[in-house]
């Protein structure tokens, strides 16, 4: 689609505001190798017109600044609701001073939108290659996550992903199944989507999370002290194949769960990892409660949750290898949150949940007794990359157990109104929340499904809108005796979900 050299004239409707966080960066194009100019598209997601005169686009430094609303440009700075506005790099096709004089690197960069008072309204950062003809944009407009866009649409709505047919119903990839609103009788039996056939070190797969940066990839880890994250393909032609791995430069004790969400800085996407397993603590609590002698074992000394900037994998050109492509030499942001528990308790945590905006994480206890404790971190958004932060987690709730079951993994629905939980052998359950991300409002666990093909469920995650699967659930399992390859299991959302 042709780039409009002159911005559309905007007409103020009703009251015009001078500052609004509803105006967002929506799409951008770097300076191309073939000489194409860079541009930034803004989108107004609010309901009232906004005047962006005096707002600034800032690149990697304050020296890379462009102020919107230069009088000589004769372009309206009033944005109507749902309007797109394109700002270009200075070139011969537009009047002098009406375009920004800095560019964006195809290999990575940063841009922020500040209002006239200097407050940051939006920002984005990319570290994946953007070649000629591809851009960095939100999907859908104004609210979606940034991703590589193969069909640039400056000044127009970003194209929606295609719908997927399943169970006789067409789903758009913007949907995530809401299991707490469904009838249990409508559920299907999960199917084995793939076997992890070339990951010889993944016989005890524990934790699972869909990649945000690379659709068609699932991040998993082994249930041990190897600080390695494995990227598995969830798409044809190589479902279940190992396509990459990250070796973390840290000392781990017992990795138990994994999640994907924004990084604590709110700019890039992160893989969150919980090194929180403590079988000794679980056994000690159980045996002591039953009046038996405590086991002769050592409690772990410390626990930590890491957030690691997620790398981009290029599945179209990469072939699966025996141990995948090592990504350990790439530089990436990383945070470490070392913690103790309120009251000095020692517990076994095997479920990690993170708010989608990366502002807070939660841990759920695995216990043989009633009732699993939920601990919450403080807000972590003020922490800078490279931070090693010590904190105390607060007890915020105690959940009702599924019958005769221990929770081995969990994941938030993106709207925060429910979370899904796996048990090793007693199936999958969902907890409805009355308030978003508020565990104190959790109801009783509702049975979702059995997973007869999964010997021991240890990880679970919702299929996210950016994946190429219909809505549903991913489940990770350990191998059973005599079975070398652990299965990846998929449960499709019923037609009424």
Short mmCIF file of C-alpha atoms in Angstrom, two decimals:
data_model
loop_
_atom_site.label_atom_id
_atom_site.label_comp_id
_atom_site.label_asym_id
_atom_site.label_seq_id
_atom_site.Cartn_x
_atom_site.Cartn_y
_atom_site.Cartn_z
CA UNK A 1 0.00 0.00 0.00
CA UNK A 2 1.36 3.41 -0.91
CA UNK A 3 2.69 5.61 1.87
CA UNK A 4 0.78 8.85 2.22
CA UNK A 5 3.24 11.72 2.03
CA UNK A 6 0.81 14.16 3.59
CA UNK A 7 -0.96 13.23 6.80
CA UNK A 8 -4.73 13.08 6.74
CA UNK A 9 -6.33 16.29 7.97
CA UNK A 10 -7.97 15.62 11.33
CA UNK A 11 -11.16 17.29 12.49
CA UNK A 12 -11.64 17.81 16.20
CA UNK A 13 -14.78 16.15 17.46
CA UNK A 14 -16.01 17.43 20.81
CA UNK A 15 -13.39 18.21 23.44
CA UNK A 16 -9.76 17.93 22.33
CA UNK A 17 -7.24 16.68 24.90
CA UNK A 18 -3.57 17.60 24.83
CA UNK A 19 -2.29 14.41 26.50
CA UNK A 20 -3.54 10.84 26.35
CA UNK A 21 -1.94 7.45 26.79
CA UNK A 22 -4.43 6.19 24.16
CA UNK A 23 -2.13 7.51 21.42
CA UNK A 24 0.39 4.75 20.76
CA UNK A 25 3.17 3.72 18.46
CA UNK A 26 1.49 1.24 16.13
CA UNK A 27 3.98 0.38 13.39
CA UNK A 28 7.42 1.47 12.20
CA UNK A 29 9.73 0.82 9.31
CA UNK A 30 13.54 1.12 9.53
CA UNK A 31 15.74 2.72 6.91
CA UNK A 32 16.06 0.03 4.24
CA UNK A 33 19.17 -1.14 2.37
CA UNK A 34 17.49 -0.22 -0.90
CA UNK A 35 17.17 3.44 0.13
CA UNK A 36 13.63 3.44 1.50
CA UNK A 37 12.94 6.03 4.21
CA UNK A 38 12.01 5.16 7.76
CA UNK A 39 8.58 6.01 9.15
CA UNK A 40 6.57 5.71 12.36
CA UNK A 41 2.82 5.21 12.49
CA UNK A 42 0.83 6.44 15.51
CA UNK A 43 -2.64 5.17 16.36
CA UNK A 44 -5.30 6.75 18.57
CA UNK A 45 -7.12 3.99 20.49
CA UNK A 46 -9.20 6.32 22.66
CA UNK A 47 -12.65 7.85 22.31
CA UNK A 48 -11.82 11.58 22.39
CA UNK A 49 -9.76 13.63 19.94
CA UNK A 50 -6.19 14.38 21.06
CA UNK A 51 -3.84 17.18 19.94
CA UNK A 52 -0.27 15.82 19.70
CA UNK A 53 1.37 19.17 18.95
CA UNK A 54 4.62 19.37 20.91
CA UNK A 55 4.85 15.60 21.36
CA UNK A 56 8.21 14.03 20.58
CA UNK A 57 9.53 10.91 18.91
CA UNK A 58 12.84 9.93 20.50
CA UNK A 59 15.26 7.35 19.13
CA UNK A 60 18.22 5.84 20.97
CA UNK A 61 19.15 9.14 22.63
CA UNK A 62 17.81 12.65 23.26
CA UNK A 63 19.86 13.83 20.27
CA UNK A 64 17.54 11.71 18.11
CA UNK A 65 14.39 13.76 18.75
CA UNK A 66 11.61 15.00 16.49
CA UNK A 67 8.89 17.39 17.68
CA UNK A 68 5.42 16.99 16.15
CA UNK A 69 3.52 20.08 15.01
CA UNK A 70 6.16 22.28 13.34
CA UNK A 71 4.19 25.31 12.02
CA UNK A 72 5.79 25.21 8.55
CA UNK A 73 4.52 21.68 7.95
CA UNK A 74 0.85 22.75 7.78
CA UNK A 75 -0.24 19.32 8.98
CA UNK A 76 -2.97 18.81 11.53
CA UNK A 77 -1.83 17.42 14.87
CA UNK A 78 -5.34 16.62 16.11
CA UNK A 79 -5.95 12.87 16.05
CA UNK A 80 -9.48 11.53 15.90
CA UNK A 81 -10.39 8.25 17.61
CA UNK A 82 -9.12 5.22 15.63
CA UNK A 83 -7.05 7.48 13.36
CA UNK A 84 -3.60 6.53 12.04
CA UNK A 85 -0.90 9.17 11.64
CA UNK A 86 2.36 8.53 9.77
CA UNK A 87 5.53 10.50 10.48
CA UNK A 88 8.37 10.05 7.97
CA UNK A 89 12.10 10.37 7.94
CA UNK A 90 13.19 13.62 6.26
CA UNK A 91 13.48 13.20 2.48
CA UNK A 92 13.00 15.18 -0.74
CA UNK A 93 9.33 14.33 -0.90
CA UNK A 94 8.29 16.35 2.18
CA UNK A 95 9.02 19.95 3.28
CA UNK A 96 12.23 20.58 5.22
CA UNK A 97 11.72 20.16 8.94
CA UNK A 98 8.60 18.01 8.58
CA UNK A 99 10.41 14.68 9.01
CA UNK A 100 12.77 13.26 11.60
CA UNK A 101 16.47 13.33 10.74
CA UNK A 102 17.51 10.12 12.44
CA UNK A 103 16.93 6.56 11.25
CA UNK A 104 16.22 3.13 12.64
CA UNK A 105 18.64 0.22 12.29
CA UNK A 106 17.20 -2.88 10.61
CA UNK A 107 18.99 -5.09 13.14
CA UNK A 108 17.50 -3.46 16.22
CA UNK A 109 16.55 -0.19 17.82
CA UNK A 110 14.33 1.77 20.15
CA UNK A 111 11.76 4.52 19.77
CA UNK A 112 9.63 6.30 22.38
CA UNK A 113 6.66 8.66 22.18
CA UNK A 114 6.65 11.49 24.73
CA UNK A 115 3.90 14.03 25.30
CA UNK A 116 4.54 17.80 25.44
CA UNK A 117 5.32 17.57 29.16
CA UNK A 118 7.99 14.91 28.56
CA UNK A 119 5.94 11.97 29.90
CA UNK A 120 6.48 8.69 28.06
CA UNK A 121 3.23 7.67 26.38
CA UNK A 122 4.56 4.57 24.61
CA UNK A 123 7.83 2.90 23.67
CA UNK A 124 9.01 -0.16 21.82
CA UNK A 125 12.30 -1.92 21.22
CA UNK A 126 13.22 -4.57 18.66
CA UNK A 127 16.23 -6.85 18.34
CA UNK A 128 15.23 -8.93 15.32
CA UNK A 129 16.24 -8.27 11.70
CA UNK A 130 13.75 -6.20 9.71
CA UNK A 131 14.66 -6.51 6.05
CA UNK A 132 13.28 -4.63 3.06
CA UNK A 133 9.52 -4.96 3.04
CA UNK A 134 9.01 -5.94 6.70
CA UNK A 135 8.09 -3.68 9.61
CA UNK A 136 7.67 -3.78 13.40
CA UNK A 137 4.02 -3.38 14.39
CA UNK A 138 1.14 -4.18 16.68
CA UNK A 139 -1.55 -6.64 15.76
CA UNK A 140 -4.34 -5.71 16.29
CA UNK A 141 -3.96 -1.92 16.14
CA UNK A 142 -3.20 -0.11 19.38
CA UNK A 143 -3.45 -3.09 21.74
CA UNK A 144 -1.65 -6.07 20.23
CA UNK A 145 1.90 -7.14 20.92
CA UNK A 146 4.66 -5.89 18.66
CA UNK A 147 5.88 -8.40 16.12
CA UNK A 148 7.53 -8.56 12.73
CA UNK A 149 4.97 -7.61 10.05
CA UNK A 150 5.50 -8.97 6.55
CA UNK A 151 2.83 -6.75 4.93
CA UNK A 152 3.45 -3.09 5.86
CA UNK A 153 0.31 -0.94 6.12
CA UNK A 154 1.35 2.68 6.80
CA UNK A 155 -1.68 4.82 7.53
CA UNK A 156 -3.98 1.78 7.46
CA UNK A 157 -5.12 -0.90 9.90
CA UNK A 158 -2.59 -3.69 10.42
CA UNK A 159 -3.86 -6.88 8.79
CA UNK A 160 -5.55 -9.44 11.03
CA UNK A 161 -4.17 -12.99 11.13
CA UNK A 162 -6.30 -15.54 9.29
CA UNK A 163 -9.00 -17.45 11.10
CA UNK A 164 -8.51 -21.14 11.91
CA UNK A 165 -11.22 -23.78 11.55
CA UNK A 166 -11.72 -26.22 14.41
CA UNK A 167 -14.70 -28.15 15.75
CA UNK A 168 -16.80 -26.67 12.94
CA UNK A 169 -16.14 -23.11 14.07
CA UNK A 170 -13.83 -20.40 12.76
CA UNK A 171 -11.59 -18.86 15.39
CA UNK A 172 -9.61 -15.69 14.94
CA UNK A 173 -6.14 -15.90 16.46
CA UNK A 174 -7.07 -13.00 18.75
CA UNK A 175 -9.07 -15.39 20.94
CA UNK A 176 -7.93 -17.30 24.01
CA UNK A 177 -10.22 -20.05 25.30
CA UNK A 178 -12.12 -19.25 28.53
CA UNK A 179 -12.36 -22.64 30.24
CA UNK A 180 -14.16 -21.46 33.38
CA UNK A 181 -17.22 -20.58 31.28
CA UNK A 182 -17.55 -23.97 29.57
CA UNK A 183 -19.52 -27.12 30.32
CA UNK A 184 -17.21 -29.98 31.28
CA UNK A 185 -19.24 -32.37 29.12
CA UNK A 186 -18.22 -30.44 26.01
CA UNK A 187 -14.49 -31.09 26.41
CA UNK A 188 -12.50 -33.33 24.13
CA UNK A 189 -9.77 -35.71 25.21
CA UNK A 190 -6.35 -34.10 24.68
CA UNK A 191 -4.38 -35.36 21.72
CA UNK A 192 -0.65 -35.97 21.45
CA UNK A 193 0.43 -33.17 19.13
CA UNK A 194 4.06 -34.25 19.00
CA UNK A 195 6.77 -36.26 20.69
CA UNK A 196 10.01 -34.51 21.61
CA UNK A 197 12.11 -36.81 19.49
CA UNK A 198 15.50 -35.09 19.22
CA UNK A 199 15.87 -33.55 22.69
CA UNK A 200 17.72 -36.32 24.48
CA UNK A 201 18.04 -34.21 27.65
CA UNK A 202 14.31 -33.58 28.00
CA UNK A 203 12.96 -36.81 29.46
CA UNK A 204 11.68 -34.87 32.52
CA UNK A 205 10.11 -31.90 30.76
CA UNK A 206 8.84 -29.40 33.34
CA UNK A 207 7.27 -26.07 32.57
CA UNK A 208 5.98 -24.83 29.23
CA UNK A 209 5.26 -21.41 27.70
CA UNK A 210 4.51 -20.25 24.13
CA UNK A 211 7.00 -17.89 22.54
CA UNK A 212 5.75 -14.34 22.05
CA UNK A 213 8.53 -13.33 19.66
CA UNK A 214 8.50 -16.44 17.44
CA UNK A 215 5.04 -17.92 16.75
CA UNK A 216 5.14 -21.69 16.46
CA UNK A 217 7.69 -22.15 19.26
CA UNK A 218 7.23 -23.44 22.82
CA UNK A 219 9.82 -22.82 25.54
CA UNK A 220 10.42 -25.68 28.01
CA UNK A 221 13.07 -26.79 30.48
CA UNK A 222 14.22 -29.92 32.27
CA UNK A 223 13.21 -30.65 35.85
CA UNK A 224 16.71 -30.42 37.30
CA UNK A 225 19.64 -28.06 37.88
CA UNK A 226 20.57 -27.54 34.21
CA UNK A 227 20.06 -23.83 33.49
CA UNK A 228 19.08 -24.48 29.87
CA UNK A 229 15.92 -23.32 28.10
CA UNK A 230 14.81 -25.35 25.09
CA UNK A 231 12.81 -24.07 22.10
CA UNK A 232 10.51 -26.69 20.58
CA UNK A 233 8.64 -26.30 17.31
CA UNK A 234 4.88 -26.62 17.72
CA UNK A 235 4.18 -26.35 13.98
CA UNK A 236 4.54 -28.50 10.92
CA UNK A 237 6.68 -29.78 9.33
CA UNK A 238 8.67 -30.46 12.52
CA UNK A 239 6.30 -30.48 15.53
CA UNK A 240 8.10 -31.37 18.74
CA UNK A 241 11.54 -30.84 17.25
CA UNK A 242 14.22 -28.97 19.15
CA UNK A 243 15.07 -25.80 17.21
CA UNK A 244 17.10 -23.80 19.71
CA UNK A 245 18.36 -23.55 23.27
CA UNK A 246 19.65 -20.92 25.68
CA UNK A 247 22.28 -21.77 28.27
CA UNK A 248 21.95 -19.31 31.16
CA UNK A 249 25.11 -18.13 32.89
CA UNK A 250 23.68 -18.88 36.34
CA UNK A 251 23.79 -21.67 38.91
CA UNK A 252 20.42 -23.41 39.21
CA UNK A 253 19.11 -25.89 41.80
CA UNK A 254 15.69 -27.11 40.60
CA UNK A 255 13.90 -25.39 37.71
CA UNK A 256 10.14 -25.91 38.00
CA UNK A 257 8.11 -23.59 35.78
CA UNK A 258 8.35 -21.07 32.98
CA UNK A 259 6.19 -18.24 31.60
CA UNK A 260 6.32 -15.62 28.85
CA UNK A 261 5.32 -11.99 29.42
CA UNK A 262 6.72 -8.50 29.09
CA UNK A 263 10.14 -7.86 30.61
CA UNK A 264 10.15 -5.81 33.84
CA UNK A 265 11.11 -2.72 31.80
CA UNK A 266 7.86 -3.05 29.84
CA UNK A 267 9.65 -2.71 26.49
CA UNK A 268 10.67 -6.14 25.29
CA UNK A 269 9.36 -9.70 25.74
CA UNK A 270 10.84 -12.01 28.36
CA UNK A 271 11.00 -15.65 29.33
CA UNK A 272 10.40 -15.94 33.09
CA UNK A 273 11.90 -18.97 34.87
CA UNK A 274 11.28 -20.20 38.42
CA UNK A 275 14.19 -21.95 40.17
CA UNK A 276 11.95 -22.76 43.12
CA UNK A 277 11.62 -26.54 43.49
CA UNK A 278 12.21 -27.96 46.99
CA UNK A 279 11.12 -31.58 47.41
CA UNK A 280 12.73 -31.64 50.83
CA UNK A 281 10.48 -28.83 52.05
CA UNK A 282 7.37 -30.56 50.69
CA UNK A 283 8.31 -33.90 52.25
CA UNK A 284 9.26 -32.32 55.59
CA UNK A 285 5.93 -30.49 55.87
CA UNK A 286 3.95 -33.60 54.93
CA UNK A 287 5.75 -36.01 57.28
CA UNK A 288 5.74 -33.58 60.20
CA UNK A 289 2.00 -32.98 59.79
CA UNK A 290 1.40 -36.74 59.93
CA UNK A 291 3.46 -37.04 63.11
CA UNK A 292 6.30 -38.87 61.42
CA UNK A 293 10.01 -38.27 61.51
CA UNK A 294 11.19 -35.57 59.12
CA UNK A 295 13.21 -36.94 56.19
CA UNK A 296 16.98 -36.67 56.20
CA UNK A 297 17.38 -34.10 53.43
CA UNK A 298 18.65 -30.57 52.85
CA UNK A 299 16.38 -27.60 52.30
CA UNK A 300 17.45 -25.31 49.48
CA UNK A 301 19.38 -22.23 50.56
CA UNK A 302 17.76 -19.67 48.28
CA UNK A 303 15.16 -19.34 45.54
CA UNK A 304 15.08 -17.11 42.49
CA UNK A 305 12.91 -16.10 39.55
CA UNK A 306 14.72 -14.94 36.41
CA UNK A 307 13.44 -12.84 33.51
CA UNK A 308 15.44 -13.24 30.28
CA UNK A 309 14.85 -11.25 27.12
CA UNK A 310 13.42 -13.62 24.55
CA UNK A 311 15.45 -14.08 21.35
CA UNK A 312 14.02 -14.28 17.84
CA UNK A 313 14.24 -17.66 16.12
CA UNK A 314 14.08 -17.86 12.32
CA UNK A 315 12.19 -21.09 11.71
CA UNK A 316 11.70 -20.55 7.97
CA UNK A 317 15.41 -20.86 7.27
CA UNK A 318 16.65 -22.94 10.21
CA UNK A 319 16.57 -26.72 10.13
CA UNK A 320 16.12 -28.71 13.34
CA UNK A 321 19.40 -30.13 14.59
CA UNK A 322 20.18 -32.79 17.14
CA UNK A 323 20.47 -30.31 19.97
CA UNK A 324 19.04 -27.23 18.26
CA UNK A 325 20.80 -23.94 17.62
CA UNK A 326 22.74 -22.62 20.59
CA UNK A 327 21.84 -19.03 21.43
CA UNK A 328 24.18 -18.70 24.40
CA UNK A 329 26.49 -16.17 22.72
CA UNK A 330 23.79 -13.57 22.11
CA UNK A 331 23.61 -10.58 24.41
CA UNK A 332 20.24 -10.12 26.07
CA UNK A 333 18.68 -8.33 29.02
CA UNK A 334 18.29 -10.31 32.21
CA UNK A 335 16.85 -9.78 35.68
CA UNK A 336 17.17 -11.93 38.84
CA UNK A 337 14.69 -11.75 41.72
CA UNK A 338 16.03 -13.59 44.76
CA UNK A 339 13.43 -14.00 47.47
CA UNK A 340 12.51 -15.21 50.89
CA UNK A 341 8.98 -15.87 52.12
CA UNK A 342 6.93 -13.89 54.57
CA UNK A 343 7.38 -15.62 57.93
CA UNK A 344 10.60 -17.35 56.83
CA UNK A 345 8.82 -20.46 55.51
CA UNK A 346 10.43 -22.99 53.18
CA UNK A 347 8.02 -24.32 50.55
CA UNK A 348 8.08 -26.21 47.26
CA UNK A 349 6.85 -24.06 44.34
CA UNK A 350 6.16 -25.65 40.95
CA UNK A 351 3.78 -23.08 39.42
CA UNK A 352 4.89 -19.65 38.18
CA UNK A 353 2.40 -17.07 36.88
CA UNK A 354 3.35 -13.60 35.59
CA UNK A 355 1.10 -10.66 34.76
CA UNK A 356 1.23 -10.05 30.99
CA UNK A 357 2.74 -6.58 31.50
CA UNK A 358 5.66 -8.08 33.51
CA UNK A 359 4.90 -6.03 36.61
CA UNK A 360 4.43 -8.87 39.12
CA UNK A 361 4.89 -12.62 39.48
CA UNK A 362 3.17 -15.24 41.62
CA UNK A 363 4.17 -18.68 42.91
CA UNK A 364 1.80 -21.50 43.95
CA UNK A 365 2.91 -24.13 46.44
CA UNK A 366 2.92 -27.83 45.58
CA UNK A 367 1.73 -29.64 48.67
CA UNK A 368 0.27 -33.00 49.70
CA UNK A 369 -1.92 -31.21 52.25
CA UNK A 370 -4.68 -28.64 52.06
CA UNK A 371 -4.34 -25.87 50.83
CA UNK A 372 -1.77 -24.57 48.32
CA UNK A 373 -0.35 -21.21 49.39
CA UNK A 374 -0.01 -18.39 46.85
CA UNK A 375 2.80 -15.87 47.28
CA UNK A 376 3.16 -12.61 45.33
CA UNK A 377 6.14 -10.42 44.50
CA UNK A 378 6.09 -6.66 44.90
CA UNK A 379 5.86 -4.58 41.73
CA UNK A 380 9.11 -5.15 39.80
CA UNK A 381 8.71 -2.63 36.95
CA UNK A 382 11.18 -0.15 38.46
CA UNK A 383 14.09 -2.60 38.15
CA UNK A 384 16.65 -2.02 35.39
CA UNK A 385 18.20 -4.74 33.20
CA UNK A 386 21.04 -6.51 35.00
CA UNK A 387 19.29 -6.08 38.34
CA UNK A 388 19.77 -8.70 41.06
CA UNK A 389 17.01 -7.77 43.47
CA UNK A 390 16.38 -9.36 46.88
CA UNK A 391 12.78 -9.27 48.10
CA UNK A 392 10.26 -10.86 50.42
CA UNK A 393 7.21 -12.47 48.85
CA UNK A 394 3.86 -11.97 50.59
CA UNK A 395 1.28 -14.67 51.29
CA UNK A 396 -1.88 -13.49 49.52
CA UNK A 397 -4.16 -16.55 49.35
CA UNK A 398 -4.65 -20.25 50.02
CA UNK A 399 -6.37 -22.24 47.29
CA UNK A 400 -8.70 -25.20 47.47
CA UNK A 401 -6.99 -28.37 46.27
CA UNK A 402 -8.32 -30.44 43.40
CA UNK A 403 -9.38 -33.81 44.92
CA UNK A 404 -6.30 -35.87 45.87
CA UNK A 405 -4.09 -33.76 43.65
CA UNK A 406 -1.02 -31.53 43.80
CA UNK A 407 -0.56 -28.55 41.49
CA UNK A 408 2.40 -29.06 39.15
CA UNK A 409 2.02 -26.08 36.78
CA UNK A 410 -0.24 -23.09 36.06
CA UNK A 411 -0.85 -20.23 33.63
CA UNK A 412 -2.91 -17.03 33.61
CA UNK A 413 -5.61 -16.35 31.05
CA UNK A 414 -4.52 -13.03 29.46
CA UNK A 415 -7.50 -11.18 30.97
CA UNK A 416 -6.57 -12.34 34.49
CA UNK A 417 -10.05 -13.67 35.25
CA UNK A 418 -9.01 -17.32 35.45
CA UNK A 419 -5.93 -19.52 35.59
CA UNK A 420 -5.42 -23.07 34.42
CA UNK A 421 -3.58 -25.64 36.59
CA UNK A 422 -2.13 -29.07 35.89
CA UNK A 423 -1.78 -31.97 38.30
CA UNK A 424 0.68 -34.82 37.72
CA UNK A 425 -1.89 -37.60 37.16
CA UNK A 426 -5.31 -36.28 38.17
CA UNK A 427 -6.05 -34.08 35.18
CA UNK A 428 -6.40 -30.38 34.51
CA UNK A 429 -8.39 -27.82 36.52
CA UNK A 430 -9.37 -24.17 36.11
CA UNK A 431 -9.85 -21.56 38.86
CA UNK A 432 -12.20 -18.64 38.21
CA UNK A 433 -11.20 -15.27 39.72
CA UNK A 434 -13.70 -12.56 40.62
CA UNK A 435 -11.14 -9.78 40.12
CA UNK A 436 -8.30 -9.75 37.56
CA UNK A 437 -5.13 -11.48 38.84
CA UNK A 438 -6.56 -11.49 42.41
CA UNK A 439 -6.01 -14.94 43.93
CA UNK A 440 -7.95 -14.00 47.06
CA UNK A 441 -11.12 -14.12 44.91
CA UNK A 442 -10.44 -17.63 43.52
CA UNK A 443 -13.32 -20.09 43.55
CA UNK A 444 -13.24 -23.88 43.78
CA UNK A 445 -11.22 -25.73 41.14
CA UNK A 446 -13.32 -26.83 38.17
CA UNK A 447 -12.38 -30.04 36.39
CA UNK A 448 -11.41 -29.56 32.74
CA UNK A 449 -10.09 -32.85 31.38
CA UNK A 450 -8.00 -35.94 31.91
CA UNK A 451 -4.80 -36.40 29.95
CA UNK A 452 -4.46 -40.17 29.54
CA UNK A 453 -1.67 -39.84 26.97
CA UNK A 454 0.47 -37.76 29.34
CA UNK A 455 2.26 -39.96 31.90
CA UNK A 456 2.93 -37.10 34.34
CA UNK A 457 1.79 -33.54 33.61
CA UNK A 458 4.35 -30.96 34.73
CA UNK A 459 3.55 -27.86 32.65
CA UNK A 460 0.54 -26.18 31.09
CA UNK A 461 -0.18 -23.01 29.06
CA UNK A 462 -2.98 -21.38 27.12
CA UNK A 463 -2.58 -21.20 23.35
CA UNK A 464 -1.92 -17.49 22.80
CA UNK A 465 -3.42 -15.27 20.06
CA UNK A 466 -0.09 -15.03 18.23
CA UNK A 467 0.22 -18.82 17.70
CA UNK A 468 -0.80 -20.73 14.58
CA UNK A 469 -3.01 -23.12 16.55
CA UNK A 470 -6.72 -22.88 17.34
CA UNK A 471 -7.59 -21.84 20.93
CA UNK A 472 -6.86 -24.45 23.56
CA UNK A 473 -4.19 -25.68 25.95
CA UNK A 474 -0.64 -26.95 25.65
CA UNK A 475 0.50 -29.57 28.19
CA UNK A 476 4.02 -30.85 28.90
CA UNK A 477 4.68 -34.23 30.44
CA UNK A 478 7.57 -36.28 31.69
CA UNK A 479 8.33 -39.58 29.94
CA UNK A 480 6.97 -42.81 31.33
CA UNK A 481 8.95 -46.02 31.81
CA UNK A 482 9.91 -47.48 28.44
CA UNK A 483 9.02 -44.34 26.51
CA UNK A 484 12.03 -42.32 25.40
CA UNK A 485 10.26 -39.25 23.99
CA UNK A 486 8.04 -37.15 26.28
CA UNK A 487 4.76 -36.10 24.65
CA UNK A 488 3.50 -32.58 23.92
CA UNK A 489 -0.28 -32.72 24.41
CA UNK A 490 -2.87 -30.35 22.98
CA UNK A 491 -6.49 -29.78 24.07
CA UNK A 492 -8.67 -27.89 21.60
CA UNK A 493 -11.19 -25.42 22.95
CA UNK A 494 -14.80 -26.64 22.52
CA UNK A 495 -16.94 -24.79 20.01
CA UNK A 496 -18.72 -22.79 22.73
CA UNK A 497 -15.47 -21.42 24.24
#
